[in-house]
Each structure stands twice: as structure tokens, then as C-alpha cells.
JSON list of C-alpha atoms in Angstrom, two decimals:
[
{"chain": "A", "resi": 1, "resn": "UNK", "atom": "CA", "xyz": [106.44, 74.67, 79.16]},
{"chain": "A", "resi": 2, "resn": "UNK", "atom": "CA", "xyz": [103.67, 74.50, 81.65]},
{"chain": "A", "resi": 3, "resn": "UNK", "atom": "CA", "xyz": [102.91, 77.20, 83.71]},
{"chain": "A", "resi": 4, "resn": "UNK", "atom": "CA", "xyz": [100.14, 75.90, 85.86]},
{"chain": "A", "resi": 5, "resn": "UNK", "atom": "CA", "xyz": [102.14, 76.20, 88.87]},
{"chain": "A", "resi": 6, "resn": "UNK", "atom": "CA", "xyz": [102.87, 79.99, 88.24]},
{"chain": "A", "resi": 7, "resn": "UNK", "atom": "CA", "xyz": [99.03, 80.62, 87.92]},
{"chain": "A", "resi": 8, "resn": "UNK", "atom": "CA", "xyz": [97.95, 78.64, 90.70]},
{"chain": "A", "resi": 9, "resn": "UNK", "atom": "CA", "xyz": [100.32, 80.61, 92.94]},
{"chain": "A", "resi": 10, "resn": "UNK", "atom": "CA", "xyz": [99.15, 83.92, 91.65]},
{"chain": "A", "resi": 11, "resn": "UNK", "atom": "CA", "xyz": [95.47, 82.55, 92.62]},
{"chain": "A", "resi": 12, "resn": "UNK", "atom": "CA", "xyz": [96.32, 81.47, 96.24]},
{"chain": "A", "resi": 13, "resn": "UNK", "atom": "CA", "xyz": [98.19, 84.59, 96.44]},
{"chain": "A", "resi": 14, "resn": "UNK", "atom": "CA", "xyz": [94.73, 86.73, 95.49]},
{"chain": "A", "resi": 15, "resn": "UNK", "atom": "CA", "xyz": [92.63, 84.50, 97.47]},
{"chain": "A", "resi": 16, "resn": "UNK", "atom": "CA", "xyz": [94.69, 85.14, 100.50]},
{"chain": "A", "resi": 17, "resn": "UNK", "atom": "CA", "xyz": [94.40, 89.38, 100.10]},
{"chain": "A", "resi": 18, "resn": "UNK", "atom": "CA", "xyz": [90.75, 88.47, 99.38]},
{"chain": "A", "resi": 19, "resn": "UNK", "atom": "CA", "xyz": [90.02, 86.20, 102.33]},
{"chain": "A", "resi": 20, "resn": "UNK", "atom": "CA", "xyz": [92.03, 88.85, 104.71]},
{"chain": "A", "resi": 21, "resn": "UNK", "atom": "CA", "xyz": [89.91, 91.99, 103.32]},
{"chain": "A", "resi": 22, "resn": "UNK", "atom": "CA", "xyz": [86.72, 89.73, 103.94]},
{"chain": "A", "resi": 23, "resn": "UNK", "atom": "CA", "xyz": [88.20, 89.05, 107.51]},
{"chain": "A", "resi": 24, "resn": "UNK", "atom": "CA", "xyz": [89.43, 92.59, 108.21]},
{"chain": "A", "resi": 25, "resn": "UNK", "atom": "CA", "xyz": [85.46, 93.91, 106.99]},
{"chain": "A", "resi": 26, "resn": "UNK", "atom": "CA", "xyz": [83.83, 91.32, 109.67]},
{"chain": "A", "resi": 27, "resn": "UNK", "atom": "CA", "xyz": [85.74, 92.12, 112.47]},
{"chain": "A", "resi": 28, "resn": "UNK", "atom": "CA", "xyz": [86.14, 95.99, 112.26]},
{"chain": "A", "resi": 29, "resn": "UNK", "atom": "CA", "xyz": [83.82, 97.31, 109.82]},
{"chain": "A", "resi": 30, "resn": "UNK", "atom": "CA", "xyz": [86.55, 98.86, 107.90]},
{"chain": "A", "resi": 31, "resn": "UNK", "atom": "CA", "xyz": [87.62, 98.43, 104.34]},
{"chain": "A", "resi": 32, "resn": "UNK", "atom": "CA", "xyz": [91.37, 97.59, 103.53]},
{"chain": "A", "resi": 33, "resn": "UNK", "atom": "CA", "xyz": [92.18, 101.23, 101.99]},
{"chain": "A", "resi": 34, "resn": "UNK", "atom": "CA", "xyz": [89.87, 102.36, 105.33]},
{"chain": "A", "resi": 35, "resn": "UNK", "atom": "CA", "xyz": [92.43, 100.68, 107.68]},
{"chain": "A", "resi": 36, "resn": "UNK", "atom": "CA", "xyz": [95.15, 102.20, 105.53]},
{"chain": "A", "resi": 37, "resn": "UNK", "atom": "CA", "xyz": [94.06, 105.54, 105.60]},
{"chain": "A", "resi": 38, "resn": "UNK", "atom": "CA", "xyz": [93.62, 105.50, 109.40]},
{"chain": "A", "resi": 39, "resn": "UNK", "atom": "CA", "xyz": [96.85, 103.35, 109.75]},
{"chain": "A", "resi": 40, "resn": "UNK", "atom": "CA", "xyz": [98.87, 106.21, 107.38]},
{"chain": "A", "resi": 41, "resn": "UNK", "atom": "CA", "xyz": [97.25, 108.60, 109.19]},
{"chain": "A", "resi": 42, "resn": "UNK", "atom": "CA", "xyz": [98.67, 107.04, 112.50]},
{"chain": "A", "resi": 43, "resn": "UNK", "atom": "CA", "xyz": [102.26, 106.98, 111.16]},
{"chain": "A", "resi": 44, "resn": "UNK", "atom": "CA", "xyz": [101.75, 110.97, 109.93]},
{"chain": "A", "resi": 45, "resn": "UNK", "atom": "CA", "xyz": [103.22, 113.82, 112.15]},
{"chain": "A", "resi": 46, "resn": "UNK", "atom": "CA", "xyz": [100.42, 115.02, 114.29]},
{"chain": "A", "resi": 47, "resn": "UNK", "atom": "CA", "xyz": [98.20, 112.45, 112.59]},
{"chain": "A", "resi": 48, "resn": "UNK", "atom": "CA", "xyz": [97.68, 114.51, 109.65]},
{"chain": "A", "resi": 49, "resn": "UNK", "atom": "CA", "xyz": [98.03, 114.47, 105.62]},
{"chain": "A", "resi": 50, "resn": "UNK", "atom": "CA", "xyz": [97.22, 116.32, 102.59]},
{"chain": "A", "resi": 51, "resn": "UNK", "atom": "CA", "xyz": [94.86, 114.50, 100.25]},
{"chain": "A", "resi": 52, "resn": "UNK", "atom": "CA", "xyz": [97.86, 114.05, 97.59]},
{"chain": "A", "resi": 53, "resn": "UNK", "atom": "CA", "xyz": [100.48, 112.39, 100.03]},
{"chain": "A", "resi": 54, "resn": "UNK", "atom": "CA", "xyz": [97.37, 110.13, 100.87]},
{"chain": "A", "resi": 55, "resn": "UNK", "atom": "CA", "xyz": [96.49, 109.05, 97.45]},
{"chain": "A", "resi": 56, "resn": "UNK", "atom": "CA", "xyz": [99.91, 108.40, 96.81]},
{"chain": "A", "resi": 57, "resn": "UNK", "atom": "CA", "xyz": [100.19, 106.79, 99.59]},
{"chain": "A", "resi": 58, "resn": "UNK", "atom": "CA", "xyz": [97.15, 104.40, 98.93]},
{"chain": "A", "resi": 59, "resn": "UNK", "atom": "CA", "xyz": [97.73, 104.13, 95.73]},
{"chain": "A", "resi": 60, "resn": "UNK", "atom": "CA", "xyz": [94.49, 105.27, 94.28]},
{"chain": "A", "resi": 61, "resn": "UNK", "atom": "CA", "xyz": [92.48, 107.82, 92.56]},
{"chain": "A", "resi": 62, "resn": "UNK", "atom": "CA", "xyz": [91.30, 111.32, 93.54]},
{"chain": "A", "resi": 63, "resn": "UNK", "atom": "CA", "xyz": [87.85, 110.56, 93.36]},
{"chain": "A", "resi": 64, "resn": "UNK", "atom": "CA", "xyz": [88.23, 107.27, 95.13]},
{"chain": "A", "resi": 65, "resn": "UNK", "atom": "CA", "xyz": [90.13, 108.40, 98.35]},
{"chain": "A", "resi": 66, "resn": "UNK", "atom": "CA", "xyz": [87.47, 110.98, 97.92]},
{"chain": "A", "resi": 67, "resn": "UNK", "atom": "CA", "xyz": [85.21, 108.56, 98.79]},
{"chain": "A", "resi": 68, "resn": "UNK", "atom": "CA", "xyz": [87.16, 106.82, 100.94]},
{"chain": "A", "resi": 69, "resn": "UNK", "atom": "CA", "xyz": [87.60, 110.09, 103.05]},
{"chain": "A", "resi": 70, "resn": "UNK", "atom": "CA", "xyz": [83.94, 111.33, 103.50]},
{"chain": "A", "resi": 71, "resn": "UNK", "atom": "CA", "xyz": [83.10, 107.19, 104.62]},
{"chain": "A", "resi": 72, "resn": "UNK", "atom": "CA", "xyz": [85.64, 107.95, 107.28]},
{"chain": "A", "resi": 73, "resn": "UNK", "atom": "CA", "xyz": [84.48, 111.36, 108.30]},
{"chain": "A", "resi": 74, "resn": "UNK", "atom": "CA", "xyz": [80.80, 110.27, 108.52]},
{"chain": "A", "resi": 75, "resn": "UNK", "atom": "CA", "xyz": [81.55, 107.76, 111.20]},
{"chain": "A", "resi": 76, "resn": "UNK", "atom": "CA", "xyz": [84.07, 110.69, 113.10]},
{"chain": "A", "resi": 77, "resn": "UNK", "atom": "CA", "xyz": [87.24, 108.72, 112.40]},
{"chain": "A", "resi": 78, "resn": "UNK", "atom": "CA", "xyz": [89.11, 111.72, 110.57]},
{"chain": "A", "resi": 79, "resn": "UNK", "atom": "CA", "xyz": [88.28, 115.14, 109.96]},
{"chain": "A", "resi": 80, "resn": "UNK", "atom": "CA", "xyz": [88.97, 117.69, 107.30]},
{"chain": "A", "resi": 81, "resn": "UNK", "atom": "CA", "xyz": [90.36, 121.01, 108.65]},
{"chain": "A", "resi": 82, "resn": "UNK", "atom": "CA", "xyz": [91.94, 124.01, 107.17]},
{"chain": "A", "resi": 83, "resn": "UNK", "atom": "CA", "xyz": [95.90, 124.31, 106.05]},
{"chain": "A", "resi": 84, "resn": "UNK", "atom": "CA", "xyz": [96.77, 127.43, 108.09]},
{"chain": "A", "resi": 85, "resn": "UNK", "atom": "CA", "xyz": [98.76, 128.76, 105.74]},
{"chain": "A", "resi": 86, "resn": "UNK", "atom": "CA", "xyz": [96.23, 128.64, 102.78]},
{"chain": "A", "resi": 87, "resn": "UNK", "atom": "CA", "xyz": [92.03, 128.39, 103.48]},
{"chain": "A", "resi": 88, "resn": "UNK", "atom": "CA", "xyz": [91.45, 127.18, 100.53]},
{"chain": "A", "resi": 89, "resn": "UNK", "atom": "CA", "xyz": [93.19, 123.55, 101.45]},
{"chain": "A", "resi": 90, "resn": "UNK", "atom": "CA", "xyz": [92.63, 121.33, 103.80]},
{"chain": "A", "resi": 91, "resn": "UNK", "atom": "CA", "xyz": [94.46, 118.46, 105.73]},
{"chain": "A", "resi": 92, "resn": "UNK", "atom": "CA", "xyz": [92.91, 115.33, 106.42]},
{"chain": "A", "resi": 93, "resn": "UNK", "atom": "CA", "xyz": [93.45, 114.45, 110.26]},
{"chain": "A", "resi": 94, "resn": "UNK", "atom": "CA", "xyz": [92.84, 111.12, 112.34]},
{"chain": "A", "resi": 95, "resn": "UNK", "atom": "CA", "xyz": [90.52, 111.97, 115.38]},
{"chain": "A", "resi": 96, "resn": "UNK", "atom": "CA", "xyz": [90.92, 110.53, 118.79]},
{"chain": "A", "resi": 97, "resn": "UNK", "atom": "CA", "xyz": [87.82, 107.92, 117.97]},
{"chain": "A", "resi": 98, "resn": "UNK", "atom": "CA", "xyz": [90.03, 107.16, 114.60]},
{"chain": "A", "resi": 99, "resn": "UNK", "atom": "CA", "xyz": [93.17, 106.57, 116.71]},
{"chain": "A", "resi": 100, "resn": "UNK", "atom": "CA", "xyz": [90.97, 104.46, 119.51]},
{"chain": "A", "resi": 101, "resn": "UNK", "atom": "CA", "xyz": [89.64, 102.49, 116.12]},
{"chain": "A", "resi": 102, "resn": "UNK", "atom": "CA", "xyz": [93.18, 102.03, 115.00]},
{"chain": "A", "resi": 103, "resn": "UNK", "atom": "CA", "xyz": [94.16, 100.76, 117.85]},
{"chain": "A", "resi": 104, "resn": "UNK", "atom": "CA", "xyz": [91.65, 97.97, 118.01]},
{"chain": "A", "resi": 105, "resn": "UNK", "atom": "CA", "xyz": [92.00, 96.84, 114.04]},
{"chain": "A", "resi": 106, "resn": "UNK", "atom": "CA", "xyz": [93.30, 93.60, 113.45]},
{"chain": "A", "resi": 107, "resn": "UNK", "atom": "CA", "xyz": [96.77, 92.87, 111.62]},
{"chain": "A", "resi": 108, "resn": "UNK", "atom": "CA", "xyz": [96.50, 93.66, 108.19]},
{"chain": "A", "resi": 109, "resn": "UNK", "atom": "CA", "xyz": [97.88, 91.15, 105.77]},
{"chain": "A", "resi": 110, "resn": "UNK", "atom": "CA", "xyz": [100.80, 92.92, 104.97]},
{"chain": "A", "resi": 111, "resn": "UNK", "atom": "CA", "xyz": [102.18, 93.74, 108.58]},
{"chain": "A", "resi": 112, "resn": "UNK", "atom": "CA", "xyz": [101.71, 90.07, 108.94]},
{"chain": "A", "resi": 113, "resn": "UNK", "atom": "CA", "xyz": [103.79, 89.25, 105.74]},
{"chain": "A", "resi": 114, "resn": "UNK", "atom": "CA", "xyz": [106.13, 91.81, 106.60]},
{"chain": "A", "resi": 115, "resn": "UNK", "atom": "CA", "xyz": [107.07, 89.79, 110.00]},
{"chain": "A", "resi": 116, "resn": "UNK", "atom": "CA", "xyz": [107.30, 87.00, 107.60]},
{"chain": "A", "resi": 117, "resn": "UNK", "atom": "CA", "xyz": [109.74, 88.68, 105.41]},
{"chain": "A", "resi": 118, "resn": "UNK", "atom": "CA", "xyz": [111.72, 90.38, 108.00]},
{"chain": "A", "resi": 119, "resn": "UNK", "atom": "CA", "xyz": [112.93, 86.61, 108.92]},
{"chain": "A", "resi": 120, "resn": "UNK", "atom": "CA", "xyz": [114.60, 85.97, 105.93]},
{"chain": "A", "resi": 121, "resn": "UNK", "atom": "CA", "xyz": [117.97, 86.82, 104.60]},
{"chain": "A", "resi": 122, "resn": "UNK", "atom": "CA", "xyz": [118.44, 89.84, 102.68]},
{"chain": "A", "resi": 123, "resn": "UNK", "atom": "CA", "xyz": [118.82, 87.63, 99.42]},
{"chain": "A", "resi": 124, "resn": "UNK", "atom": "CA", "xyz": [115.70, 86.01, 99.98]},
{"chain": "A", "resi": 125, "resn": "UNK", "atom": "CA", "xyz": [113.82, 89.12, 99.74]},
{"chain": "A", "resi": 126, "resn": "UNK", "atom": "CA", "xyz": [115.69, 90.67, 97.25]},
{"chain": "A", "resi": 127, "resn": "UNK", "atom": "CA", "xyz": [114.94, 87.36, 95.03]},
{"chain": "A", "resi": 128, "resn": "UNK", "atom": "CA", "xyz": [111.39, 87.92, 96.12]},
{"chain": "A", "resi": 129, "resn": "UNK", "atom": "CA", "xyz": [110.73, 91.63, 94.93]},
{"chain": "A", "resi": 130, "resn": "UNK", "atom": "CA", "xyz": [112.79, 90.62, 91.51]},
{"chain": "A", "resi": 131, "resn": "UNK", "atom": "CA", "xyz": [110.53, 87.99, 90.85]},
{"chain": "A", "resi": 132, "resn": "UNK", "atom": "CA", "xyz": [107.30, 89.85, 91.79]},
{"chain": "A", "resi": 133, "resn": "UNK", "atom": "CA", "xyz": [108.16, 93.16, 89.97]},
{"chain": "A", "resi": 134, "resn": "UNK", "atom": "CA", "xyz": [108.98, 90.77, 86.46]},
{"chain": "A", "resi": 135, "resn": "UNK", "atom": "CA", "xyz": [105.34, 89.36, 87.29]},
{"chain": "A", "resi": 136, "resn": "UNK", "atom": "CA", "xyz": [104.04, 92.96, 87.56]},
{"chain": "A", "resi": 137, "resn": "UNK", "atom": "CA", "xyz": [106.00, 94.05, 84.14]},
{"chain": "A", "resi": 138, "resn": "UNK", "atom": "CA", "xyz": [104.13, 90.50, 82.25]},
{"chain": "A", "resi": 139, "resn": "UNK", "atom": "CA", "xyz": [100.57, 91.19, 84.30]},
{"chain": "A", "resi": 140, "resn": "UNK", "atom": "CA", "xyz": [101.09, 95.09, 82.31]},
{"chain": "A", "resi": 141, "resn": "UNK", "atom": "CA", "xyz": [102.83, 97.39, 84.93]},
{"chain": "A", "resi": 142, "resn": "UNK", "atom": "CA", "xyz": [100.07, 100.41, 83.62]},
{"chain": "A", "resi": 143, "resn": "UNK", "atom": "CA", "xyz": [97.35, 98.70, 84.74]},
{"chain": "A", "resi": 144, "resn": "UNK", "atom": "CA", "xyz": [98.58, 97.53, 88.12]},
{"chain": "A", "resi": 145, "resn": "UNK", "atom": "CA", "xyz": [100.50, 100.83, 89.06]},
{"chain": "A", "resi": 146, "resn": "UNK", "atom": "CA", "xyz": [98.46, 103.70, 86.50]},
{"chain": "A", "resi": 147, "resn": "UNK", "atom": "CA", "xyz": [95.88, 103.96, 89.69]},
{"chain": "A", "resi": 148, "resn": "UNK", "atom": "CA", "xyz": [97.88, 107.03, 91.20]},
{"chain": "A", "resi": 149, "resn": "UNK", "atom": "CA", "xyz": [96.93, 108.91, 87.78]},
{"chain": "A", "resi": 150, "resn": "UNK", "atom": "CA", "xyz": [94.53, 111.83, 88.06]}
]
């Protein structure tokens, strides 16, 4: 059996995130899991997080949201401030100028495949996530989902 079709699909489909991260750099200076910090951020109770919920969240290691965090702070977007109930940890907040930047950011590519999705049936989708999780379990589901680890 030939299984050219399957690969070239799994190639547009990468190209696609690519060429959308590539856009989403040029026009706002951000980096997808940037724009998906500030965007969780924006969808957080008083616009704030721990750093665990966020690395869940992203999907992505400590030392990398880390990163991702101090990138964000050094251009005032979010700020780290005290829990109240324990000094010692912090929560990560959006700042006005983060919510102003969030509000400017272009459609990512997944709210724009989510309005895609949301216009077909329930079966559709459903046939959609079965097929995309079996590709996940073949591509090795550790390496695609062991990120959160550490």
C-alpha cells in the first residue's frame, strides 16, 4: 500500500503551522507559545496563572516557559508578583500593555481552524480527532505529548 498521500498531508499540515508562526512573528513580534501565554493569560481570572497551570497549559517544559516568561516580562507584557498566601510563589499576570498587545495579535491558526471545525457536524469532528490521535499513537505519543514532563 502506498502511503504517499498520508505523508504529503502530514507535510502541508506542518507547513501550514509553520507558515502561520512565520506570519504571526512578522506582524506582532510575538512567538506562537508568546501569543499563547498572553492569550491564556487573557482567558485566566483576573488575568493571572501559576507557572504550573501555564506549562500545562502550553504544553511545555519548566525551563522553557521559563524562558518564555522573562521574554514577556522584559518587554512589560506580564509580570511576576507574589501569591498572597505564600511569598515564596509567585503568579504570573498579564499587564495592561500585555492585554492592549493581545488585543491587537492576529488570529492564531487554531482559532481560525476552530471556526472551521465548529461548522461541521459533530461526526465530522469526532472522525477527525480519531484519526489524528491514531496518527499521534504511530508518530510515538511520548515524544509528541512527554513535553509537559519536568
Amino acid at each position: 500500500m502506498d502511503y504517499t498521500d498520508i505523508l504529503i498531508s502530514v507535510r502541508k499540515i506542518a507547513r501550514a503551522i509553520n507558515l502561520d508562526s512565520k506570519r504571526i512573528q512578522k506582524e506582532s513580534g510575538f512567538s506562537i507559545p508568546q501569543l499563547l501565554t498572553l492569550t491564556y493569560l487573557g482567558q485566566c481570572e483576573n488575568y493571572e496563572s501559576s507557572q504550573l497551570e501555564l506549562r500545562k497549559y502550553l504544553q511545555l517544559n519548566s525551563s522553557t516557559v521559563t524562558g518564555i516568561i522573562s521574554r514577556l516580562i522584559a518587554k512589560g507584557f506580564v509580570a511576576k508578583l507574589p501569591k498572597k498566601e505564600d511569598k515564596r510563589s509567585t503568579w504570573i499576570c498579564l499587564t495592561a500593555s500585555g492585554l492592549t498587545q493581545l488585543d491587537l495579535a492576529p488570529a492564531l491558526f487554531q482559532e481560525r481552524l476552530a471556526n472551521k471545525l465548529d461548522q461541521l457536524s459533530d461526526k465530522e469532528v469526532k472522525q477527525i480527532e480519531k484519526g489524528l490521535k491514531k496518527l499521534i499513537n504511530l508518530l510515538g505519543d511520548d515524544e509528541l505529548s512527554g513535553a509537559v514532563q519536568s
